[in-house]
Coordinates of C-alpha atoms in Angstrom, one line a residue:
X1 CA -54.3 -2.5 11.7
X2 CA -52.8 -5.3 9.1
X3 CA -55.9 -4.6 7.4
X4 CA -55.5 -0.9 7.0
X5 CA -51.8 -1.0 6.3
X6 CA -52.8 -3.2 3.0
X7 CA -55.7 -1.5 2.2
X8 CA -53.1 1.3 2.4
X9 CA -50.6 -0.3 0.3
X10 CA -53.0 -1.4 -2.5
X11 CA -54.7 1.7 -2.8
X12 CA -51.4 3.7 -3.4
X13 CA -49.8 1.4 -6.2
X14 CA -52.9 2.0 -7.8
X15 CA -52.7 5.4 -8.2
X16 CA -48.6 5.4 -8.0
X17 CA -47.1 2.5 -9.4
X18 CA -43.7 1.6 -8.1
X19 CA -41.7 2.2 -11.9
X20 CA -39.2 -0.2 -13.1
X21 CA -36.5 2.2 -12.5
X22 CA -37.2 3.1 -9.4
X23 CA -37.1 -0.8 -8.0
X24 CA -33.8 -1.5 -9.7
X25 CA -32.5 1.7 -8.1
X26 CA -33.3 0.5 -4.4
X27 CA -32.3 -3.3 -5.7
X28 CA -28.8 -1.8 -6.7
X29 CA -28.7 0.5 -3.0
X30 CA -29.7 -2.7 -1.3
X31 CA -26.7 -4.6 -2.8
X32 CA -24.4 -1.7 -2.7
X33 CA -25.3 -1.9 1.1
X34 CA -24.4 -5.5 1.7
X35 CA -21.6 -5.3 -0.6
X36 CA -19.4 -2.5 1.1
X37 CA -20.9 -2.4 4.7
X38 CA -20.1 -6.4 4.7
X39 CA -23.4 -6.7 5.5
X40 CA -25.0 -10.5 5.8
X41 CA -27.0 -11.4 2.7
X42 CA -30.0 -12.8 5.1
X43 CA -30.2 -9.2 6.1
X44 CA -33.0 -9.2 3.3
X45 CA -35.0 -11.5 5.3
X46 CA -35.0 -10.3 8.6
X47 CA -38.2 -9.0 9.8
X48 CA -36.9 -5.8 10.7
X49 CA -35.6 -4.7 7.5
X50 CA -38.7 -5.5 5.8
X51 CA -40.7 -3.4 8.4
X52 CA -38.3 -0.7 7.1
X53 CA -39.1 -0.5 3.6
X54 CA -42.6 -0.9 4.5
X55 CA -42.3 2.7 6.0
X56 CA -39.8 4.0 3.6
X57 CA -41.3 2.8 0.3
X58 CA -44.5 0.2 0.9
X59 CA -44.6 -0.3 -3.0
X60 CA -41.2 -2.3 -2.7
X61 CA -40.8 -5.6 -2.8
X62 CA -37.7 -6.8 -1.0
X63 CA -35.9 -9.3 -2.8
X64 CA -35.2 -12.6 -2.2
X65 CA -32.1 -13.6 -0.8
X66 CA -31.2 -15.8 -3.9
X67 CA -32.0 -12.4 -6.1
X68 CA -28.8 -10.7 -3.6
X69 CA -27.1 -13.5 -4.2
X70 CA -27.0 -13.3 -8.1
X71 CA -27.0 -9.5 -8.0
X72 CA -23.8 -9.5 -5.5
X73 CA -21.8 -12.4 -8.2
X74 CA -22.9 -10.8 -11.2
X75 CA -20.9 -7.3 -9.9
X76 CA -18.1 -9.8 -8.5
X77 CA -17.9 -10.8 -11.9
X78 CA -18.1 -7.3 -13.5
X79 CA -15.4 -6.1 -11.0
X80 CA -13.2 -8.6 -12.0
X81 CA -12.8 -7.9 -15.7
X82 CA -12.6 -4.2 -15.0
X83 CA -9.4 -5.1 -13.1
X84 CA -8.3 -7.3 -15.2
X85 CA -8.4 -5.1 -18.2
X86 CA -6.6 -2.1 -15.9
X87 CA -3.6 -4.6 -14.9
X88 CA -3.3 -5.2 -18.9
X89 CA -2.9 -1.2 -19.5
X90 CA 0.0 -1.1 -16.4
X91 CA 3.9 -1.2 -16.8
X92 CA 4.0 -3.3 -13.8
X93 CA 2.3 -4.7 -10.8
X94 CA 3.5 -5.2 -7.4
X95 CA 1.9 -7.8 -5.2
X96 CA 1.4 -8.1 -1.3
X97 CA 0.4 -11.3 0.3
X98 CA 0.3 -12.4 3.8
X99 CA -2.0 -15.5 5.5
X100 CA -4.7 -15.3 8.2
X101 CA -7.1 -17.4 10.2
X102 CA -10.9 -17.0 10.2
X103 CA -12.9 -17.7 13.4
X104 CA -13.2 -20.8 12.3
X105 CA -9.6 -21.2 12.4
X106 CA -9.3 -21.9 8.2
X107 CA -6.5 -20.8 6.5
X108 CA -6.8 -17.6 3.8
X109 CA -4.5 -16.2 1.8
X110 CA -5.0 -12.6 0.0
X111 CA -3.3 -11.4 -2.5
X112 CA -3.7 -7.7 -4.1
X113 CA -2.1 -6.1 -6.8
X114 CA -0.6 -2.5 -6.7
X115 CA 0.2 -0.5 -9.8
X116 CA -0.1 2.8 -11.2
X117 CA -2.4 3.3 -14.5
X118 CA -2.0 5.9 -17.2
X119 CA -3.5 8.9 -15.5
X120 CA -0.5 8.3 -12.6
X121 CA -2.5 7.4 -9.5
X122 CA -2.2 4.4 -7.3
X123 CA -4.2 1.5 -7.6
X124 CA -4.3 -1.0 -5.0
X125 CA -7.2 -4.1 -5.7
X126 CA -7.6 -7.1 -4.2
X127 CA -7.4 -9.9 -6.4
X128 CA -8.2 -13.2 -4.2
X129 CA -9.0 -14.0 -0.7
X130 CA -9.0 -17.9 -1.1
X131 CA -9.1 -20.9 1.7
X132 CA -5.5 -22.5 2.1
X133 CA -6.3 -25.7 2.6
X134 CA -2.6 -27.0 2.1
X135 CA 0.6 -27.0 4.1
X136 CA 1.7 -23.1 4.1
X137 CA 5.0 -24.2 2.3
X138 CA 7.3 -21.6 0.4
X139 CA 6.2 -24.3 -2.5
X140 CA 2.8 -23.8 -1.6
X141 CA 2.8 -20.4 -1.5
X142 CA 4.4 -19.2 -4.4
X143 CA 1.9 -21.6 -6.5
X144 CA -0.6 -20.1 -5.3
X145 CA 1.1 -16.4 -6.3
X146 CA 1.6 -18.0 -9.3
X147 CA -2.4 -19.4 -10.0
X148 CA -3.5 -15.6 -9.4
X149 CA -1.1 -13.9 -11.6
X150 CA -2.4 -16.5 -14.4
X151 CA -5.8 -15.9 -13.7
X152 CA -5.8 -11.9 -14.1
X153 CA -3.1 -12.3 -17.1
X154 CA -0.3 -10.4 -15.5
X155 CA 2.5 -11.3 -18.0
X156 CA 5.7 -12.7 -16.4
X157 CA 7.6 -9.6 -17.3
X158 CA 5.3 -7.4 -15.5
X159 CA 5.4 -9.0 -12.3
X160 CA 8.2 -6.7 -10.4
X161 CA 8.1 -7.5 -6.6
X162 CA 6.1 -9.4 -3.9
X163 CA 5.7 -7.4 -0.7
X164 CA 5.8 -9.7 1.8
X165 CA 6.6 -10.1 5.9
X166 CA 9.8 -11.8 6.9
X167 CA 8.5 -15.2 7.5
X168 CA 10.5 -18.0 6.4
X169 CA 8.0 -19.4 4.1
X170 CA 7.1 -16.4 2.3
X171 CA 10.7 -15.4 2.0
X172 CA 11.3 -19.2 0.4
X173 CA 8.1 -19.0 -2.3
X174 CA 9.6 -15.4 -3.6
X175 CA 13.1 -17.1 -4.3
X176 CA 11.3 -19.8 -6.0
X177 CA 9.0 -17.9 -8.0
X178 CA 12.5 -15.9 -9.8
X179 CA 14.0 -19.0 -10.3
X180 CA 10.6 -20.8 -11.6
X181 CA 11.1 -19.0 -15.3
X182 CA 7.5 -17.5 -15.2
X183 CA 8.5 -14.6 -12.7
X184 CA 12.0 -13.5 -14.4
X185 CA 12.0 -10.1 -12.6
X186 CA 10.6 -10.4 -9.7
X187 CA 12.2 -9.4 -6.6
X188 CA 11.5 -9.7 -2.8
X189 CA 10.4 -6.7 -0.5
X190 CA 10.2 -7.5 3.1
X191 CA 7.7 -5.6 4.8
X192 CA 9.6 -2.2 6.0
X193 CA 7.3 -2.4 8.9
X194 CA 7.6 -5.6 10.8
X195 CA 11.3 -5.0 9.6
X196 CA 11.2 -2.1 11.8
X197 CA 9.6 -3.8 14.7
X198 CA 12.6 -6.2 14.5
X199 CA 15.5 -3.7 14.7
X200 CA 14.7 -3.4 18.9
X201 CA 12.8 -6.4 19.8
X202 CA 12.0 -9.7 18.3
X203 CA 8.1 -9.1 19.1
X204 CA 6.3 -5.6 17.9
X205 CA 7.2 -3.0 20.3
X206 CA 4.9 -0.4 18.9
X207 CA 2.0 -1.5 21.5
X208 CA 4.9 -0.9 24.3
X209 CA 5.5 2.8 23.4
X210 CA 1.8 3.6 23.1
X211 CA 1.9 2.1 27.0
X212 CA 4.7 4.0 28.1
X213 CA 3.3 7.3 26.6
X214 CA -0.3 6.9 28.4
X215 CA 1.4 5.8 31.4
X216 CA 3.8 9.1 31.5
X217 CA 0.9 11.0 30.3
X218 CA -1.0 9.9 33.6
X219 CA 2.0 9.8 36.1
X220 CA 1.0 12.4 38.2
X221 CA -2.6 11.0 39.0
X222 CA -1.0 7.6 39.5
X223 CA 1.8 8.5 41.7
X224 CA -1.4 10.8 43.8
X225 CA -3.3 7.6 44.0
X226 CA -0.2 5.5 44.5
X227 CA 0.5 7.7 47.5
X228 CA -3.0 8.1 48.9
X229 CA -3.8 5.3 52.1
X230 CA -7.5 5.4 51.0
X231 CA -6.8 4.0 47.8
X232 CA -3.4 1.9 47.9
X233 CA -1.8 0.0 51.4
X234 CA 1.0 1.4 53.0
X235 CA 2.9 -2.0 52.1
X236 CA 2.1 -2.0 48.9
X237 CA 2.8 1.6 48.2
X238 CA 6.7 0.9 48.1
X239 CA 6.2 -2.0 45.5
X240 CA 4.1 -0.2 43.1
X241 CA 5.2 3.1 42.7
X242 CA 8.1 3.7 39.8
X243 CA 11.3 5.6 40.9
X244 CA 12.3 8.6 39.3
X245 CA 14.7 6.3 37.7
X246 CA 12.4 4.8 36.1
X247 CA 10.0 6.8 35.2
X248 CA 12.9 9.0 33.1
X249 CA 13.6 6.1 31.8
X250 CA 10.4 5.5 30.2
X251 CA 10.6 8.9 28.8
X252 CA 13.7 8.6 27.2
X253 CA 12.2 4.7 25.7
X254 CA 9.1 7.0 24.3
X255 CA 11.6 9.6 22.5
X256 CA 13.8 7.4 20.9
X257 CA 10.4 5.2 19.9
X258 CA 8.0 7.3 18.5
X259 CA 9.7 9.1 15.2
X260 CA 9.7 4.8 14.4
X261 CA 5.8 4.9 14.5
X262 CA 5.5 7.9 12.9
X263 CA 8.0 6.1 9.9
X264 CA 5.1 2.7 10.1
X265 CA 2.8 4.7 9.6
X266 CA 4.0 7.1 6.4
X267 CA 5.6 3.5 5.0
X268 CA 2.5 2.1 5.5
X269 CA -0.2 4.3 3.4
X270 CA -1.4 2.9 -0.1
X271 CA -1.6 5.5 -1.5
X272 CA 2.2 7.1 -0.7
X273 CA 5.5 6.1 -3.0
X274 CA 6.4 4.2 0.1
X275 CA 9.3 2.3 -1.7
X276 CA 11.2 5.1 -2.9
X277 CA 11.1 7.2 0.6
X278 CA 11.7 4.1 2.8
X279 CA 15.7 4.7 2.6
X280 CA 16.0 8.8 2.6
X281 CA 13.8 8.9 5.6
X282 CA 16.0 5.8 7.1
X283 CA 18.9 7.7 6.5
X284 CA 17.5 11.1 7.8
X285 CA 15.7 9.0 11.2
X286 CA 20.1 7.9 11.4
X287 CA 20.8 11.6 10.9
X288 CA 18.8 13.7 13.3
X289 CA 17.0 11.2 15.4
X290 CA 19.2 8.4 16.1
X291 CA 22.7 10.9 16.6
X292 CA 24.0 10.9 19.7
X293 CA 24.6 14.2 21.5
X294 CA 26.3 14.8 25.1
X295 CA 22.6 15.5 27.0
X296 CA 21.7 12.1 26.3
X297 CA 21.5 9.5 29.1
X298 CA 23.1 6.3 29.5
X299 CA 19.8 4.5 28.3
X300 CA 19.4 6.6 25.2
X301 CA 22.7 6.5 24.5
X302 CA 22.8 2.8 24.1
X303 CA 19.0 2.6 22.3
X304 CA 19.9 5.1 19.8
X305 CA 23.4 2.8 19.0
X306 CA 21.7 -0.4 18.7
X307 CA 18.8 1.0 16.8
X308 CA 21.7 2.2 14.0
X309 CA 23.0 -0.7 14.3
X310 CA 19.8 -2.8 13.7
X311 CA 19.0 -0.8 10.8
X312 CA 22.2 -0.9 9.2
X313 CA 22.3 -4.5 9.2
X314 CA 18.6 -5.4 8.0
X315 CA 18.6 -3.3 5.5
X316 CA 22.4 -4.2 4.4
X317 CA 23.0 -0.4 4.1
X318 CA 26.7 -0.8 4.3
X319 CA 26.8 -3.8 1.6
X320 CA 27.9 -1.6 -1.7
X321 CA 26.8 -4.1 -4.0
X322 CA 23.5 -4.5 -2.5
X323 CA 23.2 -0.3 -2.1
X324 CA 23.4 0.2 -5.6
X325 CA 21.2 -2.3 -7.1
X326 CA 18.8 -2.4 -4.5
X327 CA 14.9 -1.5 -5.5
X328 CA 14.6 1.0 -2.7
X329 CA 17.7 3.2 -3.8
X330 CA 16.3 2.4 -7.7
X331 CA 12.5 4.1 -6.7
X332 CA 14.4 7.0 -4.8
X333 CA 16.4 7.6 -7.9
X334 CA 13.3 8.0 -9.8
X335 CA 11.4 9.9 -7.1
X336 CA 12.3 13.6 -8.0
X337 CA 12.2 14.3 -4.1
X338 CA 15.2 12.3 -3.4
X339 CA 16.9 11.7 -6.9
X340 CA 20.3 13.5 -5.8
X341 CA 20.6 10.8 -3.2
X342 CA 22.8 12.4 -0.3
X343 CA 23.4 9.6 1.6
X344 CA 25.8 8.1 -1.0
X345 CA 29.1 8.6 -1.3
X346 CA 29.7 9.6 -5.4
X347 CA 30.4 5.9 -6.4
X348 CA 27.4 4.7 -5.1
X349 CA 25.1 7.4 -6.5
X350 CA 26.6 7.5 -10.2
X351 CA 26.3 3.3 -10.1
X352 CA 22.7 3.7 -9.3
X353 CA 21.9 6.1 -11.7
X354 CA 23.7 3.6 -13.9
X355 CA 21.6 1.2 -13.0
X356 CA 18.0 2.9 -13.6
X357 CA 19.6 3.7 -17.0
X358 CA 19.9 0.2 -18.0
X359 CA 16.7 -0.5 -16.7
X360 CA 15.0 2.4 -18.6
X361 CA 16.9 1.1 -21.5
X362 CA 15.3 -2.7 -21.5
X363 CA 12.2 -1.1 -21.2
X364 CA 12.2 1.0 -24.1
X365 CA 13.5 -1.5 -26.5
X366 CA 10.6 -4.0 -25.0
X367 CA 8.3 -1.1 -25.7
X368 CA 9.8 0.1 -29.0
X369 CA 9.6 -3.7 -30.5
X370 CA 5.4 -3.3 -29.6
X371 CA 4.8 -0.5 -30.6
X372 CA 6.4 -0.8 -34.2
X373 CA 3.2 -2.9 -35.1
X374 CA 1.4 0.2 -34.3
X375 CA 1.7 4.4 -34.8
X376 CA 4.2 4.6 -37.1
X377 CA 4.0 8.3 -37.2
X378 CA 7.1 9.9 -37.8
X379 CA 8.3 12.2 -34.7
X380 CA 10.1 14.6 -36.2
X381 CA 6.9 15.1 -37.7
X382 CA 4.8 16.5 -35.1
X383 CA 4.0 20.3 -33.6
X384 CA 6.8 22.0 -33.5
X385 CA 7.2 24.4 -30.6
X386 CA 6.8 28.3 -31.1
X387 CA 9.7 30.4 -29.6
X388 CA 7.6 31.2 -26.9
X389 CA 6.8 27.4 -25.8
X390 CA 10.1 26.5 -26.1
X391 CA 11.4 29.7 -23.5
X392 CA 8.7 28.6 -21.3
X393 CA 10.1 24.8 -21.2
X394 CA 13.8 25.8 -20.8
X395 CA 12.4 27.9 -17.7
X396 CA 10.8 25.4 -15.8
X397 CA 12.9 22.3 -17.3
X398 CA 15.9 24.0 -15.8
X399 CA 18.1 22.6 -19.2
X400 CA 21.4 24.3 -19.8
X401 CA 22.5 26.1 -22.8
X402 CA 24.3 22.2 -24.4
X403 CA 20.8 21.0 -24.3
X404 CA 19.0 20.5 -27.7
X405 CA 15.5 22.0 -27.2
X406 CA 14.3 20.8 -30.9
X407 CA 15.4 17.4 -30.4
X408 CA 12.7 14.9 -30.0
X409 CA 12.3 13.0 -26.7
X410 CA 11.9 9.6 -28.4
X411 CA 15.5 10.4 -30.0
X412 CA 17.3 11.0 -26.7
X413 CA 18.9 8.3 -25.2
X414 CA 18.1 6.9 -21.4
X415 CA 21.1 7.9 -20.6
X416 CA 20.6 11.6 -21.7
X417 CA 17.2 11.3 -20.1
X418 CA 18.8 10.9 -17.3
X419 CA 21.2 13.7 -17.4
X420 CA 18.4 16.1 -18.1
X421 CA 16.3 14.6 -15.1
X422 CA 19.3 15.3 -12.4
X423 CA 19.6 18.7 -13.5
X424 CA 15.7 19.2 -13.6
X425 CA 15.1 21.5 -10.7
X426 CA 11.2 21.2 -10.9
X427 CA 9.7 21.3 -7.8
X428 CA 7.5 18.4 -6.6
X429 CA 3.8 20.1 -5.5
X430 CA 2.0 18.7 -2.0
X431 CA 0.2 16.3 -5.4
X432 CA 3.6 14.3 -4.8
X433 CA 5.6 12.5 -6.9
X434 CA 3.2 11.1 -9.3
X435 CA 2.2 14.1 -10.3
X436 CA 5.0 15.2 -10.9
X437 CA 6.0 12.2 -13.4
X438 CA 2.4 13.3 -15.2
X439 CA 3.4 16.5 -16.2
X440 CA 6.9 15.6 -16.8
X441 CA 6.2 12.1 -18.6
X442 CA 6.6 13.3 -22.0
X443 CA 10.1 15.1 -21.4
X444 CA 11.1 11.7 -19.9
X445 CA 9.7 9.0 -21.8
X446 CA 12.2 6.2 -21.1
X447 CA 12.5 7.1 -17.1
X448 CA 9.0 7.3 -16.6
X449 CA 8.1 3.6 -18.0
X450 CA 10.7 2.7 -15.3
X451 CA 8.9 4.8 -12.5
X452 CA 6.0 3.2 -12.9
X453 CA 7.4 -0.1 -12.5
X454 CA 9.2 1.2 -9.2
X455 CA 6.6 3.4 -7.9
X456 CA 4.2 1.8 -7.6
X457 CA 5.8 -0.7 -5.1
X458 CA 4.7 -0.9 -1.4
X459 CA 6.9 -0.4 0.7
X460 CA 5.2 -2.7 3.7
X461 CA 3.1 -5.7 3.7
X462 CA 0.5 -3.6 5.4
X463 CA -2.2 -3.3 2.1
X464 CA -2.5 -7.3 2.6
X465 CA -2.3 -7.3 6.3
X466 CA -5.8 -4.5 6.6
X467 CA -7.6 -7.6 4.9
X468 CA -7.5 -9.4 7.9
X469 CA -9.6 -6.6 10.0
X470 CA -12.2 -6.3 6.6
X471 CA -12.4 -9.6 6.7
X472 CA -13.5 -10.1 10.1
X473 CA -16.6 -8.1 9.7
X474 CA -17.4 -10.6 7.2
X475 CA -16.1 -14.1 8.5
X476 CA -18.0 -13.2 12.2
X477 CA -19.9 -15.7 14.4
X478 CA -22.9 -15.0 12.6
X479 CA -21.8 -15.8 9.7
X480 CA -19.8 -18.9 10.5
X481 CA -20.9 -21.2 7.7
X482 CA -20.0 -18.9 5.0
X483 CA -18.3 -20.9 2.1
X484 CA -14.5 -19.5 0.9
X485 CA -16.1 -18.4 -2.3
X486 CA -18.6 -16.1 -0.9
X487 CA -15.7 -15.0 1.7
X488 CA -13.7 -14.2 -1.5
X489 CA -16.3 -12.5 -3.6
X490 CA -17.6 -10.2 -0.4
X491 CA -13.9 -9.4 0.3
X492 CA -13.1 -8.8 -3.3
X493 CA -16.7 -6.2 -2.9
X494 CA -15.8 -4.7 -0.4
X495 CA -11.9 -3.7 -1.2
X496 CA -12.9 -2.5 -5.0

């Protein structure tokens, strides 16, 4: 049979060569493979794979392992200048970072980088997954932040925020990065998420209320079986079973709980605002959720207190300084969904506007001193708008009759960008806010520069934290002697 299936073989490349094209093809699928399924390089040379091809395509050769190898660093390499150059071209980029254990027990530490590029979507990349071998110091840490912010060029005024949880250490290496020099802007973000879990216990309760809601879904066959002498003894029958007591209480536990997960959850996609929306939908959870009403028992009662409570102090939400210079209420002010900002009193709302102003300001004189080596063209200069152009965009600009429709966007002033924006009752599509900032970008040139920088800010530590399960596919038993730079270079693969 070995005889045959050469013979086979020999006889078809002879009359149908394998072309070049075709065997670079399957190379690339064969990397692509290992690459994103975290697949094992020695996959190559297992017997059973190269039974495969021998049935799929018997003119292939399956390469070497080395061949993978070089194949799988070359695109590493690739990969890393294409983000690199796309972090250049941003207003800003946020980082999350967070440490985790390999089977092995060795320390890693990923960073990525979250931004949004010029056609407005989210961009979330990792940019190292790197063995810690040293003490996980807040000095440590936040010279490591600093090494991969070098590496991928990130200029010092472009680094905005570090996402992190609320761990002393990483708290420590933020407040040493903004007072370093090399990270003048930066602020701290503690994970909305694990903030969360602390406002009712000090361990993550989330796993509790997915317990109590499987066990109340099942009560009645439990209480059956509970009940039944073929199943449970009549002496332990007493001991087991819950008391209507308690099994309302669990109920009530479940209600108050799961709006919370449903809150993780929306804070914690990559691809949402999460920043901006994290204190509206705080405020509203306060609102609906957490008010007290005369139905409720005792136990809700007190859980829905202590829960407002919790979040009022975590999140300082009745510090006025902090309100109105904080970078949640700054993103919500430039997210067009919750710009109007209900949940402040008129101070508080006018000083934050005040605030995105100034910021929008810096900005633009940053911006306007490099670009004057550039365009000079002269704005008053370009396409001027037909009368029917300029009725369509005082219909869906929503501008009011002391608004200057001829006058020039770069000539307007932050400050009366800003006045146009509050009265801009444009809707915001199911595309989100993002979308909306594209098609508004040029009516708002000075705002938008500071969306991006606030937008694109996670909200939770949660981009960094979905490492750790990636990451176990690759660091698994099987692969236990896998040096840190493959670990980061098949991490770095699989996440771009």
């Amino acid at each position: 049979m070995p005889q045959a299936s050469g013979s086979t073989q020999t006889q078809l490349e002879l009359v149908h060569p394998l072309s070049a094209k075709r065997k670079e093809d399957i190379t690339k699928g064969i990397v692509h493979y290992i690459a994103q399924d975290m697949r094992p390089v020695n996959t190559v040379e297992g017997e059973g794979f190269k039974n495969m091809f021998k049935i799929v395509e018997p003119r292939y050769t399956v390469p070497a392992r080395e061949t993978v190898m070089r194949a799988l660093r070359s695109q590493f390499d690739g990969l890393k200048v294409n983000v690199n150059q796309l972090l250049q071209s941003s207003e800003a980029a946020s980082l999350t970072t967070d440490l985790w254990s390999s089977l092995r027990m060795e320390a890693y530490m990923t960073v990525k980088a979250h931004f949004i590029d010029a056609d407005w979507k989210m961009n979330s990349v990792v940019l190292e997954t790197k063995q810690m071998d040293e003490a996980h110091t807040g000095e440590n840490v936040a010279a490591r932040l600093t090494q991969v912010a070098d590496t991928y060029h990130i200029p010092p005024e472009k680094r905005v925020s570090v996402v992190t949880d609320n761990a002393a250490n990483m708290v420590l290496s933020v407040e040493l990065l903004k007072g370093s020099g090399q990270w003048p802007d930066v602020e701290l973000v503690r994970c909305a998420g694990h903030t969360l879990q602390l406002c009712d216990v000090a361990t993550r309760w989330n796993s509790t209320c997915f317990m109590l809601e499987r066990l109340l879904e099942q009560r009645w066959p439990i209480t059956a079986t509970l009940s039944d002498p073929n199943y449970t003894k009549r002496s332990d029958s007493s001991t087991l079973d819950m008391t209507t007591e308690q099994w309302n209480m669990a109920e009530d536990i479940t209600d108050v709980l799961k709006p919370f997960i449903t809150l993780t959850e929306l804070l914690s996609e990559e691809t949402n605002t999460s920043l901006s929306a994290a204190f509206p939908m705080l405020e509203n959870l306060k609102k609906s959720h957490l008010a007290v009403t005369d139905n409720d028992s005792p136990t809700k009662k007190k859980m829905k207190l202590k829960l407002v409570q919790e979040i009022d102090s975590r999140w300082k939400l009745k510090d006025r300084v902090v309100m109105t210079s904080s970078l949640y209420i700054l993103a919500a002010v430039l997210d067009p969904r919750f710009k109007q900002l209900p949940f402040l009193n008129d101070e508080k709302r006018d000083e934050a506007y005040s605030e995105v102003v100034k910021l929008a300001q810096r900005l633009s004189l940053s911006g306007d001193s490099a670009e004057q080596t550039g365009d000079d063209e002269d704005p008053l200069a370009k396409k001027q708008k037909t009368a029917k152009e300029k009725e369509i965009a005082m219909l869906l600009c929503g501008h009011g009759a002391e608004d200057d429709p001829d006058e020039p966007s770069a000539q307007r002033s932050s400050c009366d960008e800003m006045k146009d924006y509050l009265k801009d009752r444009s809707k915001v599509d199911t595309a989100g806010p993002l979308a909306w900032w594209k098609n508004n970008e040029e009516r708002y040139p000075r705002l938008a520069r500071a969306a991006k920088r606030l937008l694109c800010i996670p909200a939770t530590s949660t981009p960094a934290e979905r490492i750790f399960s990636k990451a176990g596919f690759i660091v698994n038993k099987s692969r236990s002697c896998l040096l840190p730079k493959n670990v980061d270079m098949l991490v770095f693969l699989a996440q771009t």
